[in-house]
Short mmCIF file of C-alpha atoms and ligand atoms in Angstrom, two decimals:
data_model
loop_
_atom_site.label_atom_id
_atom_site.label_comp_id
_atom_site.label_asym_id
_atom_site.label_seq_id
_atom_site.Cartn_x
_atom_site.Cartn_y
_atom_site.Cartn_z
CA PHE A 1 0.28 -0.32 0.05
CA ILE A 2 2.58 2.17 0.84
CA LEU A 3 4.76 1.74 -2.42
CA ASN A 4 1.10 1.97 -4.33
CA GLN A 5 0.82 5.74 -2.90
CA THR A 6 4.83 7.42 -3.13
CA TYR A 7 5.20 6.65 -6.84
CA ARG A 8 2.13 7.34 -8.10
CA PRO A 9 2.31 10.58 -9.89
CA SER A 10 -0.37 13.30 -9.07
CA PHE A 11 -1.03 14.38 -12.97
CA HIS A 12 0.29 11.93 -15.48
CA PHE A 13 -2.37 10.29 -16.94
CA GLN A 14 -3.05 6.03 -15.88
CA PRO A 15 -5.94 4.11 -15.35
CA SER A 16 -7.03 3.38 -11.39
CA LYS A 17 -4.54 0.51 -10.74
CA ASN A 18 -3.08 -2.54 -12.95
CA TRP A 19 -1.39 -2.66 -16.93
CA MET A 20 -1.33 0.08 -18.74
CA ASN A 21 0.83 0.38 -21.96
CA ASP A 22 0.58 1.88 -25.34
CA PRO A 23 -2.18 4.96 -25.96
CA ASN A 24 -5.21 4.01 -28.96
CA GLY A 25 -6.63 5.80 -30.88
CA PRO A 26 -6.85 9.23 -29.41
CA MET A 27 -8.83 11.48 -30.60
CA ARG A 28 -11.53 15.49 -29.87
CA TYR A 29 -14.69 14.99 -30.57
CA LYS A 30 -17.90 16.79 -29.82
CA GLY A 31 -15.22 19.37 -27.23
CA LEU A 32 -13.86 16.15 -25.41
CA TYR A 33 -10.80 14.43 -25.63
CA HIS A 34 -10.82 10.57 -25.76
CA MET A 35 -8.24 8.94 -24.20
CA PHE A 36 -8.41 4.42 -25.47
CA TYR A 37 -5.31 2.53 -24.10
CA GLN A 38 -4.42 -0.88 -23.59
CA HIS A 39 -5.00 -2.34 -20.20
CA ASN A 40 -5.24 -5.55 -17.96
CA PRO A 41 -8.38 -4.75 -15.86
CA LYS A 42 -7.42 -7.81 -13.83
CA ASP A 43 -3.01 -7.56 -13.22
CA ALA A 44 -0.69 -5.15 -12.82
CA VAL A 45 1.63 -7.08 -15.57
CA PHE A 46 1.12 -7.39 -18.85
CA SER A 47 -1.58 -10.36 -20.70
CA ASP A 48 -0.64 -12.18 -23.46
CA ASN A 49 -4.46 -13.14 -23.40
CA GLY A 50 -6.92 -10.50 -21.87
CA MET A 51 -5.91 -6.76 -23.52
CA VAL A 52 -8.66 -4.24 -23.46
CA TRP A 53 -9.07 -0.46 -24.98
CA GLY A 54 -9.93 1.55 -21.19
CA HIS A 55 -11.81 4.01 -22.24
CA SER A 56 -11.43 7.70 -20.33
CA ILE A 57 -12.49 12.15 -21.27
CA SER A 58 -11.54 14.99 -21.06
CA ARG A 59 -12.37 18.58 -21.12
CA ASP A 60 -8.31 19.94 -21.32
CA LEU A 61 -6.14 16.90 -21.65
CA VAL A 62 -5.41 16.92 -18.26
CA ASN A 63 -7.96 16.42 -16.30
CA TRP A 64 -9.79 12.80 -16.82
CA PHE A 65 -13.18 10.72 -16.02
CA PRO A 66 -13.38 6.99 -16.82
CA LEU A 67 -15.91 5.35 -18.85
CA GLN A 68 -16.26 1.79 -19.17
CA HIS A 69 -13.81 -0.79 -21.73
CA ALA A 70 -14.34 0.81 -25.53
CA LEU A 71 -13.25 -3.53 -26.15
CA THR A 72 -12.86 -6.23 -24.95
CA PRO A 73 -12.24 -9.71 -26.83
CA SER A 74 -15.58 -11.33 -26.88
CA GLU A 75 -15.32 -12.53 -30.53
CA PRO A 76 -12.92 -15.29 -31.79
CA TYR A 77 -11.02 -12.97 -33.88
CA ASP A 78 -9.83 -10.83 -30.49
CA THR A 79 -10.36 -13.74 -28.12
CA ASN A 80 -6.95 -13.43 -26.76
CA GLY A 81 -6.64 -10.19 -26.51
CA CYS A 82 -7.96 -6.03 -28.01
CA TRP A 83 -4.43 -4.49 -29.25
CA SER A 84 -3.54 -1.42 -30.41
CA GLY A 85 -5.04 0.63 -33.11
CA SER A 86 -6.06 4.60 -33.99
CA ALA A 87 -8.98 6.10 -34.55
CA THR A 88 -10.03 8.26 -37.89
CA ILE A 89 -12.60 11.09 -38.32
CA VAL A 90 -14.57 10.15 -41.20
CA HIS A 91 -15.33 13.27 -43.64
CA PRO A 92 -18.07 14.16 -44.53
CA LYS A 93 -20.19 13.55 -41.60
CA GLY A 94 -16.78 13.56 -38.81
CA LYS A 95 -17.68 9.94 -37.39
CA PRO A 96 -15.37 7.98 -35.73
CA VAL A 97 -14.13 4.71 -36.36
CA ILE A 98 -11.60 2.15 -34.81
CA LEU A 99 -9.12 0.52 -36.23
CA TYR A 100 -7.21 -2.07 -33.82
CA THR A 101 -5.63 -5.23 -33.77
CA GLY A 102 -7.10 -8.63 -32.73
CA ILE A 103 -5.86 -11.74 -31.70
CA ASP A 104 -7.26 -14.06 -32.50
CA TYR A 105 -8.45 -18.05 -31.04
CA MET A 106 -4.91 -19.16 -32.32
CA HIS A 107 -2.90 -16.42 -31.71
CA ARG A 108 -3.03 -14.67 -34.93
CA GLN A 109 -3.50 -11.61 -35.62
CA ASN A 110 -5.51 -9.68 -37.88
CA GLN A 111 -7.15 -6.24 -38.16
CA ASN A 112 -10.74 -4.85 -37.14
CA LEU A 113 -12.93 -2.63 -37.52
CA ALA A 114 -15.42 -0.60 -34.59
CA ILE A 115 -17.78 2.23 -34.76
CA PRO A 116 -19.65 3.52 -32.39
CA LYS A 117 -23.42 2.49 -30.84
CA ASN A 118 -24.97 6.06 -30.98
CA VAL A 119 -22.03 8.64 -32.80
CA SER A 120 -24.26 11.40 -31.15
CA ASP A 121 -23.34 10.38 -27.61
CA PRO A 122 -20.42 12.43 -27.01
CA PHE A 123 -19.05 10.17 -24.49
CA LEU A 124 -18.76 7.14 -27.39
CA ARG A 125 -19.07 4.70 -24.55
CA GLU A 126 -20.39 1.61 -26.60
CA TRP A 127 -18.58 0.22 -29.28
CA VAL A 128 -19.56 -2.02 -31.65
CA LYS A 129 -17.47 -4.43 -33.89
CA SER A 130 -18.52 -4.92 -37.82
CA PRO A 131 -19.57 -7.91 -38.58
CA LYS A 132 -17.11 -7.87 -41.52
CA ASN A 133 -14.29 -8.52 -38.89
CA PRO A 134 -11.58 -9.13 -38.79
CA VAL A 135 -11.35 -6.60 -41.75
CA LEU A 136 -7.20 -7.62 -42.62
CA ALA A 137 -6.14 -11.05 -42.01
CA PRO A 138 -2.16 -13.05 -42.54
CA SER A 139 -3.25 -15.54 -45.05
CA ILE A 140 -2.06 -18.10 -48.11
CA THR A 141 -2.18 -15.26 -50.83
CA ASN A 142 -0.27 -12.07 -48.69
CA LYS A 143 1.91 -14.04 -47.35
CA ILE A 144 1.58 -11.82 -43.83
CA ASN A 145 3.28 -12.38 -40.62
CA VAL A 146 1.10 -13.93 -37.92
CA ASP A 147 3.07 -12.90 -35.61
CA SER A 148 3.96 -9.89 -37.18
CA PHE A 149 0.74 -7.84 -38.58
CA ARG A 150 -0.08 -4.79 -35.90
CA ASP A 151 -1.32 -1.93 -34.60
CA PRO A 152 -3.63 0.32 -37.88
CA THR A 153 -2.89 3.91 -37.60
CA THR A 154 -5.41 6.66 -38.24
CA ALA A 155 -6.46 6.67 -41.93
CA TRP A 156 -6.30 9.23 -44.41
CA LEU A 157 -7.65 10.55 -47.79
CA GLY A 158 -5.73 10.26 -50.97
CA HIS A 159 -6.55 11.84 -54.37
CA ASP A 160 -8.21 8.89 -55.49
CA ASN A 161 -11.40 9.47 -52.79
CA LEU A 162 -9.48 5.96 -51.40
CA TRP A 163 -9.05 5.47 -47.62
CA ARG A 164 -5.42 4.45 -47.09
CA ILE A 165 -3.70 2.67 -43.63
CA VAL A 166 -0.73 1.61 -42.26
CA VAL A 167 0.05 -1.23 -40.35
CA GLY A 168 3.17 -1.89 -38.89
CA SER A 169 5.09 -5.58 -39.79
CA LYS A 170 8.36 -7.65 -40.42
CA GLU A 171 9.96 -9.72 -43.77
CA GLY A 172 12.89 -11.29 -41.79
CA ASP A 173 14.09 -9.08 -40.00
CA LYS A 174 13.11 -5.67 -41.68
CA GLY A 175 10.71 -3.98 -40.31
CA VAL A 176 8.10 -2.66 -42.67
CA ALA A 177 4.86 -0.20 -43.02
CA LEU A 178 2.33 -1.59 -45.33
CA LEU A 179 -0.14 -0.11 -46.92
CA PHE A 180 -3.88 -0.90 -47.35
CA LEU A 181 -7.06 0.87 -49.59
CA SER A 182 -10.06 1.19 -48.98
CA LYS A 183 -13.51 2.95 -50.40
CA ASP A 184 -15.23 1.93 -47.04
CA PHE A 185 -12.54 1.00 -44.09
CA VAL A 186 -14.43 -2.96 -44.43
CA GLN A 187 -13.13 -3.55 -47.28
CA TRP A 188 -8.90 -2.79 -47.87
CA VAL A 189 -6.86 -3.72 -51.05
CA GLN A 190 -3.34 -3.98 -50.40
CA ALA A 191 -0.63 -1.46 -52.50
CA LYS A 192 1.61 -3.83 -53.95
CA HIS A 193 4.78 -1.88 -52.26
CA HIS A 194 5.36 -0.66 -48.70
CA LEU A 195 5.11 2.58 -47.97
CA HIS A 196 7.89 2.36 -47.21
CA SER A 197 11.08 -0.18 -44.94
CA ALA A 198 13.97 -0.51 -43.75
CA GLU A 199 16.19 -3.55 -43.06
CA THR A 200 17.58 -5.51 -40.08
CA THR A 201 15.20 -3.17 -38.29
CA GLY A 202 13.38 -5.81 -36.91
CA MET A 203 9.54 -5.44 -36.32
CA TRP A 204 7.63 -1.89 -37.04
CA GLU A 205 4.95 -1.74 -33.94
CA CYS A 206 2.78 1.40 -33.81
CA PRO A 207 3.76 3.17 -36.98
CA ASP A 208 2.20 6.97 -36.81
CA PHE A 209 2.08 8.21 -40.44
CA PHE A 210 1.02 12.28 -40.67
CA PRO A 211 1.42 16.04 -42.72
CA ILE A 212 3.62 18.54 -40.82
CA LEU A 213 4.00 22.36 -42.08
CA ILE A 214 6.86 24.14 -43.46
CA ASN A 215 7.08 26.76 -41.79
CA GLY A 216 5.39 27.08 -38.08
CA THR A 217 3.92 25.73 -34.88
CA PHE A 218 0.12 24.59 -36.60
CA GLY A 219 -1.25 21.43 -36.51
CA LEU A 220 -2.31 19.55 -39.92
CA ASP A 221 -5.53 17.35 -40.33
CA THR A 222 -3.76 14.14 -40.89
CA SER A 223 -5.09 13.64 -45.14
CA ILE A 224 -3.56 17.11 -45.63
CA ASN A 225 -1.20 17.42 -48.51
CA GLY A 226 0.86 20.21 -50.30
CA PRO A 227 3.70 21.78 -51.35
CA TYR A 228 3.42 23.56 -47.16
CA VAL A 229 4.06 19.89 -46.19
CA ARG A 230 6.03 17.71 -44.60
CA HIS A 231 6.11 14.22 -44.42
CA VAL A 232 6.47 11.99 -40.63
CA LEU A 233 7.13 8.30 -40.08
CA LYS A 234 7.08 7.19 -36.60
CA ILE A 235 7.72 3.50 -35.52
CA SER A 236 7.93 1.98 -32.24
CA LEU A 237 11.12 -0.92 -33.09
CA TYR A 238 10.36 -3.51 -30.94
CA ASP A 239 14.71 -4.53 -30.77
CA ALA A 240 15.36 -1.04 -30.00
CA SER A 241 12.24 -0.18 -27.46
CA HIS A 242 12.31 3.04 -29.25
CA ASP A 243 10.47 5.64 -31.29
CA TYR A 244 12.60 7.13 -33.72
CA TYR A 245 11.12 9.28 -36.68
CA LEU A 246 12.02 9.83 -40.45
CA ILE A 247 11.06 13.21 -41.98
CA GLY A 248 10.77 13.12 -45.77
CA THR A 249 8.08 14.13 -48.77
CA TYR A 250 4.96 11.39 -49.29
CA ASP A 251 5.17 11.29 -52.61
CA THR A 252 1.28 10.35 -53.75
CA THR A 253 1.35 9.23 -57.53
CA LYS A 254 4.04 6.20 -56.20
CA ASP A 255 2.05 6.29 -52.87
CA ILE A 256 5.91 6.09 -50.93
CA PHE A 257 6.96 7.65 -48.28
CA VAL A 258 10.75 9.41 -49.16
CA PRO A 259 12.90 9.97 -46.07
CA ASP A 260 14.68 12.53 -46.98
CA LYS A 261 18.84 14.04 -47.23
CA GLY A 262 20.17 12.96 -43.75
CA PHE A 263 17.31 10.22 -42.63
CA GLU A 264 17.61 7.48 -45.02
CA HIS A 265 20.83 6.21 -42.81
CA ASN A 266 21.36 2.67 -41.38
CA GLU A 267 22.95 3.58 -38.27
CA LEU A 268 20.29 3.03 -35.88
CA SER A 269 21.96 5.36 -33.75
CA LEU A 270 22.10 8.59 -36.58
CA VAL A 271 17.86 8.18 -36.74
CA PRO A 272 16.36 10.50 -34.19
CA ARG A 273 13.74 10.00 -31.74
CA TYR A 274 10.93 11.23 -29.62
CA ASP A 275 12.69 11.22 -26.39
CA TYR A 276 15.75 9.82 -25.42
CA GLY A 277 14.54 7.99 -22.21
CA LYS A 278 11.15 5.70 -21.50
CA PHE A 279 8.53 6.80 -24.55
CA TYR A 280 7.40 3.77 -27.06
CA ALA A 281 4.44 3.11 -28.92
CA SER A 282 3.19 7.00 -29.19
CA LYS A 283 0.52 8.28 -31.65
CA THR A 284 -0.17 11.56 -32.54
CA PHE A 285 -3.79 13.29 -33.41
CA TYR A 286 -4.79 16.57 -35.23
CA ASP A 287 -6.39 18.47 -32.35
CA GLY A 288 -8.69 21.19 -34.66
CA ALA A 289 -9.54 23.54 -31.79
CA LYS A 290 -6.14 23.99 -30.84
CA LYS A 291 -5.09 23.92 -34.74
CA ARG A 292 -2.24 21.47 -32.93
CA ARG A 293 -0.28 18.23 -33.18
CA VAL A 294 -0.88 16.52 -30.10
CA LEU A 295 1.72 13.37 -29.06
CA TRP A 296 1.13 10.84 -26.26
CA GLY A 297 3.17 8.06 -25.47
CA TRP A 298 3.57 5.23 -22.87
CA ILE A 299 5.75 5.45 -19.69
CA ASN A 300 6.37 2.29 -19.03
CA GLU A 301 7.88 1.13 -15.25
CA SER A 302 11.85 0.73 -14.09
CA SER A 303 11.25 -0.97 -11.55
CA VAL A 304 11.32 -4.85 -11.03
CA ARG A 305 8.00 -6.93 -11.84
CA GLU A 306 7.42 -7.55 -8.01
CA ASP A 307 7.50 -4.54 -7.11
CA ASP A 308 4.55 -3.94 -9.61
CA ILE A 309 2.43 -6.51 -8.85
CA LYS A 310 3.05 -4.89 -5.47
CA LYS A 311 2.01 -1.49 -5.69
CA GLY A 312 -0.99 -2.73 -7.97
CA TRP A 313 -0.14 -0.69 -11.10
CA ALA A 314 2.64 -0.16 -13.89
CA GLY A 315 2.47 2.43 -17.26
CA ILE A 316 1.51 6.33 -16.99
CA GLN A 317 1.29 8.05 -20.37
CA ALA A 318 3.91 11.05 -20.98
CA ILE A 319 2.15 13.90 -20.81
CA PRO A 320 0.72 14.77 -23.97
CA ARG A 321 3.03 16.89 -26.29
CA THR A 322 2.24 19.75 -28.73
CA LEU A 323 4.79 18.89 -31.80
CA TRP A 324 5.93 20.46 -34.91
CA LEU A 325 8.82 20.62 -36.92
CA HIS A 326 12.00 23.19 -36.12
CA LYS A 327 12.08 25.59 -39.04
CA SER A 328 15.80 23.72 -39.79
CA GLY A 329 13.47 21.84 -41.39
CA LYS A 330 15.91 19.25 -39.99
CA GLN A 331 13.76 17.89 -36.65
CA LEU A 332 11.33 18.20 -34.37
CA VAL A 333 10.01 19.94 -31.31
CA GLN A 334 8.25 19.21 -29.13
CA TRP A 335 6.73 20.72 -25.40
CA PRO A 336 4.71 20.28 -22.79
CA ILE A 337 0.58 20.61 -23.77
CA VAL A 338 -0.36 24.34 -22.21
CA GLU A 339 -2.99 23.11 -20.47
CA ILE A 340 -0.33 21.42 -18.04
CA GLU A 341 0.23 24.54 -16.63
CA LYS A 342 -2.77 25.62 -14.84
CA LEU A 343 -1.91 22.75 -12.11
CA ARG A 344 1.12 25.19 -11.32
CA THR A 345 1.06 26.76 -8.46
CA ASN A 346 3.65 29.00 -5.64
CA PRO A 347 6.57 29.98 -8.30
CA ILE A 348 9.29 30.73 -7.55
CA ASN A 349 11.59 33.06 -9.92
CA LEU A 350 14.96 33.82 -9.44
CA HIS A 351 17.13 35.79 -12.73
CA SER A 352 21.02 36.75 -13.20
CA LYS A 353 22.58 34.44 -10.33
CA ILE A 354 26.15 33.09 -10.72
CA LEU A 355 26.04 29.57 -10.35
CA LYS A 356 29.78 28.63 -9.33
CA ARG A 357 31.73 26.16 -10.04
CA GLY A 358 31.84 22.97 -8.35
CA THR A 359 28.91 24.43 -7.06
CA LEU A 360 24.80 23.82 -5.36
CA LEU A 361 21.65 25.82 -5.50
CA GLU A 362 18.69 25.07 -3.06
CA VAL A 363 15.86 25.85 -4.74
CA SER A 364 13.16 26.11 -1.85
CA GLY A 365 9.31 27.29 -1.68
CA VAL A 366 8.48 24.34 -3.77
CA THR A 367 7.22 21.06 -3.23
CA ALA A 368 9.52 19.01 -5.18
CA ALA A 369 8.08 15.48 -5.56
CA GLN A 370 5.95 17.37 -7.39
CA ALA A 371 7.07 20.47 -9.66
CA ASP A 372 7.33 21.87 -12.84
CA VAL A 373 10.69 23.93 -13.36
CA GLU A 374 12.40 26.01 -16.44
CA ILE A 375 16.39 27.23 -15.69
CA SER A 376 18.07 28.83 -17.93
CA PHE A 377 21.39 28.92 -18.50
CA GLU A 378 24.34 31.31 -20.44
CA VAL A 379 28.16 30.79 -20.28
CA ASN A 380 30.69 32.30 -20.83
CA GLU A 381 33.91 30.92 -20.97
CA PHE A 382 33.74 28.28 -23.78
CA GLY A 383 38.08 28.65 -24.48
CA LYS A 384 37.65 26.17 -21.08
CA ALA A 385 35.54 23.71 -22.91
CA GLN A 386 36.50 19.97 -22.92
CA VAL A 387 37.34 19.04 -26.64
CA LEU A 388 34.82 16.36 -27.72
CA ASP A 389 36.95 12.52 -28.83
CA PRO A 390 35.23 11.96 -32.00
CA SER A 391 35.07 8.48 -30.74
CA TRP A 392 32.64 9.47 -28.35
CA LYS A 393 30.04 11.46 -30.66
CA MET A 394 28.54 8.71 -31.82
CA ASP A 395 26.95 7.51 -28.19
CA PRO A 396 26.36 10.35 -26.13
CA GLN A 397 24.15 7.67 -23.99
CA LEU A 398 27.92 6.38 -23.50
CA LEU A 399 28.96 10.00 -23.26
CA CYS A 400 26.44 10.44 -20.71
CA SER A 401 27.89 7.78 -18.14
CA GLY A 402 30.80 8.47 -18.26
CA ILE A 403 30.22 11.17 -16.79
CA GLY A 404 32.35 11.86 -13.62
CA THR A 405 34.68 9.28 -14.70
CA LYS A 406 36.07 9.57 -17.94
CA VAL A 407 34.87 13.33 -18.92
CA LYS A 408 36.66 15.40 -16.16
CA GLY A 409 36.46 19.08 -15.77
CA GLY A 410 35.34 21.58 -18.21
CA LEU A 411 32.06 23.21 -19.29
CA GLY A 412 29.06 21.13 -17.11
CA PRO A 413 27.72 19.63 -16.39
CA PHE A 414 25.45 21.74 -14.90
CA GLY A 415 21.60 21.88 -14.63
CA LEU A 416 19.20 20.34 -11.99
CA LEU A 417 19.54 17.70 -9.40
CA VAL A 418 15.70 16.68 -8.53
CA LEU A 419 14.19 14.82 -6.22
CA ALA A 420 17.27 14.99 -4.35
CA SER A 421 17.15 13.83 -0.32
CA LYS A 422 17.91 16.03 2.68
CA SER A 423 21.86 15.18 2.40
CA MET A 424 22.25 12.93 -0.69
CA GLN A 425 22.33 10.13 -0.99
CA GLU A 426 19.05 9.69 -2.94
CA TYR A 427 19.25 11.95 -6.71
CA THR A 428 18.49 12.49 -10.33
CA ALA A 429 20.53 14.51 -11.90
CA VAL A 430 19.47 16.56 -15.33
CA SER A 431 22.11 18.33 -17.02
CA PHE A 432 24.33 20.04 -20.27
CA THR A 433 27.99 19.66 -20.76
CA ILE A 434 29.45 21.85 -23.58
CA PHE A 435 32.17 19.96 -26.03
CA ARG A 436 33.92 21.77 -28.59
CA SER A 437 34.35 19.66 -31.55
CA ASN A 438 35.95 20.65 -34.20
CA LYS A 439 35.16 24.73 -34.20
CA ASN A 440 31.80 23.91 -33.21
CA TYR A 441 30.12 23.10 -29.60
CA MET A 442 28.59 20.08 -29.04
CA VAL A 443 26.20 20.73 -25.82
CA LEU A 444 25.14 16.87 -24.69
CA MET A 445 21.88 17.09 -22.53
CA CYS A 446 22.23 13.96 -19.38
CA SER A 447 19.20 12.79 -17.10
CA ASP A 448 21.64 9.84 -14.79
CA GLN A 449 19.49 8.11 -12.91
CA ILE A 450 22.37 5.99 -11.37
CA ARG A 451 22.09 8.06 -7.90
CA SER A 452 18.36 8.07 -8.05
CA SER A 453 16.95 5.47 -5.12
CA LEU A 454 18.73 3.93 -2.98
CA ASN A 455 16.43 0.29 -4.26
CA LEU A 456 19.46 -0.96 -7.21
CA LYS A 457 17.03 -3.27 -8.48
CA ASN A 458 15.33 -0.25 -9.98
CA ASP A 459 16.59 0.07 -14.11
CA LEU A 460 18.89 2.35 -13.82
CA THR A 461 20.04 3.14 -17.17
CA THR A 462 21.68 6.67 -17.71
CA TYR A 463 19.81 8.40 -21.05
CA GLY A 464 21.92 11.06 -22.98
CA ALA A 465 21.42 12.74 -26.27
CA PHE A 466 22.75 15.83 -28.28
CA VAL A 467 20.18 19.65 -28.67
CA ASP A 468 20.70 20.65 -31.72
CA VAL A 469 21.92 24.23 -30.41
CA ASP A 470 24.34 26.62 -30.46
CA PRO A 471 25.21 27.47 -27.13
CA VAL A 472 27.64 31.05 -28.18
CA HIS A 473 24.21 32.44 -29.89
CA GLU A 474 21.39 30.85 -27.95
CA GLU A 475 19.93 30.91 -24.66
CA LEU A 476 20.78 26.87 -23.10
CA SER A 477 16.88 25.65 -21.35
CA LEU A 478 15.89 22.83 -19.55
CA ARG A 479 12.57 22.40 -18.73
CA SER A 480 11.81 19.37 -16.21
CA LEU A 481 8.61 18.30 -15.13
CA ILE A 482 8.70 16.18 -12.16
CA ASP A 483 5.89 14.12 -10.82
CA HIS A 484 7.07 11.68 -7.32
CA SER A 485 8.53 8.79 -9.86
CA VAL A 486 8.40 10.37 -13.07
CA VAL A 487 11.09 13.11 -14.86
CA GLU A 488 10.35 14.78 -17.76
CA SER A 489 12.59 16.81 -19.27
CA PHE A 490 13.01 18.88 -22.50
CA GLY A 491 16.49 20.46 -23.38
CA GLY A 492 16.66 23.66 -25.91
CA GLN A 493 13.32 24.68 -25.60
CA GLY A 494 12.02 21.05 -27.38
CA LYS A 495 14.84 20.19 -28.78
CA ALA A 496 15.75 16.70 -26.57
CA CYS A 497 13.40 15.19 -24.63
CA MET A 498 14.07 12.69 -22.36
CA THR A 499 11.63 10.82 -19.48
CA ALA A 500 13.16 9.12 -16.56
CA ARG A 501 11.02 6.66 -14.17
CA VAL A 502 12.91 7.22 -10.54
CA TYR A 503 11.50 5.40 -7.53
CA PRO A 504 13.57 7.12 -4.52
CA THR A 505 13.14 5.88 -0.79
CA LEU A 506 14.13 8.77 0.42
CA ALA A 507 13.74 11.46 -1.39
CA ILE A 508 10.01 11.41 -1.11
CA ASN A 509 7.15 13.58 -0.72
CA ASP A 510 8.18 16.73 1.84
CA GLU A 511 11.79 14.95 2.07
CA ALA A 512 12.07 15.95 -1.71
CA TYR A 513 14.74 18.63 -2.42
CA LEU A 514 15.68 20.98 -5.78
CA HIS A 515 18.57 21.83 -6.89
CA ALA A 516 20.24 24.15 -9.09
CA PHE A 517 24.10 22.55 -9.43
CA ASN A 518 27.21 23.11 -11.40
CA ASN A 519 29.74 20.60 -11.32
CA GLY A 520 32.33 21.90 -14.14
CA THR A 521 35.20 23.54 -13.58
CA VAL A 522 33.90 26.98 -14.63
CA ASP A 523 31.15 29.52 -13.35
CA VAL A 524 27.97 30.04 -15.74
CA LYS A 525 25.39 32.38 -15.46
CA ILE A 526 21.47 31.18 -14.66
CA THR A 527 19.90 33.73 -16.53
CA ARG A 528 16.34 32.38 -15.48
CA LEU A 529 15.20 30.15 -13.36
CA ASN A 530 11.46 29.59 -12.60
CA ALA A 531 9.77 26.86 -10.40
CA TRP A 532 5.89 26.07 -9.58
CA SER A 533 4.75 23.38 -7.11
CA MET A 534 2.55 21.52 -9.09
CA LYS A 535 -1.66 20.87 -8.37
CA LYS A 536 -2.83 16.98 -8.14
CA ALA A 537 -5.29 16.67 -11.44
CA LYS A 538 -8.35 14.87 -11.14
CA ILE A 539 -7.72 11.70 -13.45
CA ASN A 540 -8.96 8.20 -13.58
C1 FRU B 601 3.19 -2.13 -28.46
C2 FRU B 601 2.65 -2.97 -28.99
C3 FRU B 601 1.99 -3.46 -30.01
C4 FRU B 601 0.53 -3.77 -29.14
C5 FRU B 601 0.95 -4.57 -28.06
C6 FRU B 601 -0.23 -4.73 -27.12
O1 FRU B 601 3.65 -2.03 -27.08
O2 FRU B 601 3.38 -4.53 -28.47
O3 FRU B 601 2.85 -4.06 -30.91
O4 FRU B 601 -0.31 -4.00 -30.28
O5 FRU B 601 1.60 -3.32 -27.22
O6 FRU B 601 -0.68 -4.96 -26.06
#
């Protein structure tokens, strides 16, 4: 019971108990946000024969009200589970449909259609499975792998008035995005080619495919295309357990996705990720009310299975993030939805404060276990930056684990010590270190969990990524959302995101402290620090 209470987040989405994984079918309909999710209603661990679609609704993406399960195993084609899928608002009448993966009586994977029982119910409480299900199934003719055929995307409409979806799969160890076309969501024809594929990447789970504006932060409806649009293909790599994205062109004549230069890498470590910590099986939707594209992602536990069972729940969703294309066109930018800011209370502000080398600065007056913190740094003595050994460049995560050992002194690490215990037996360090590489500077961002808990059974892996900011001319900023057992950090105004799960044994509730720190050999300036205590959201 104590375990249950201690690590429960207070403003991250989760069911009232038991296991949750992927976000499913997010949408906005009749003024309400809908959130469905992979859920094992019976246990705090995943089940391979009883997954359901949990369902909650919200007016603001912050407070959530639970409804009855939207989909539960009931038919031969989904008797072993209702797995991930997506919702599409079908034009012109604006009616929602769901496509999801069913695990059939022989444990084969197939795709199924469900529609609302009553479209005038804004809650969309009851869903009816199509009598034509499964609408897509592996067969001798299509040679689709029965164990690797899942997670249909939101559909988009082509100029030929046919709807298209992608379903994740693999052929040998080649990851593929299978493309299907339909006029009515019931009868689907497979395209002769894949929307995209990549050798040796293994199973592609939870694909997501959507347009994004070249210039600006506005989101676009999923069927939009044109000269001002790029496309994003996101895939969740089962083997790597990470969400990777590619930016490119959707060639509508060939019906293929062509990655931009720089995104056709065969080297996975060079492909950008939504998040360099724990964040998986994510999915976006277009929010027409605020004209934005919103990203949901599942954050798994870093604790051991026995502890999950003891605390009676596992899995949370990241704070939804607005997502857009950076003006460079080379990467995406993500930022927590603005609505989360209404939970902020009791602001603490600080300006122009020198953070001397080797010092700590306590940020008091906030509830450090439940907080939102923004901090910006200015660095001057660039001459003191350590030179980046070219062999380190490829692996920022390894570099972050080496900080303090291999990497001695220089510009950083400086940043935030979050969920720290009174005498520093426990803390999580979110930091920047600036390196010189040829004539440029490179900013390494780390989230270091190695001292996050005295309970060493937890996964204490350190996370790292380079943030594409020029520290000479640009402000170096960090935001961390701290919620008891989760720390979601955004470097460079959302250019690099890093989410960690941590389970302090001392730094809990009122016993948690927050500090800014500078472990480098050079003083840095905190240009601005804003911290807020966060109120509890009403969640399920
Ligand atoms: C991703 C995933 C999906 C699948 C679902 C089952 O985490 O494995 O591929 O549909 O979870 O819960």
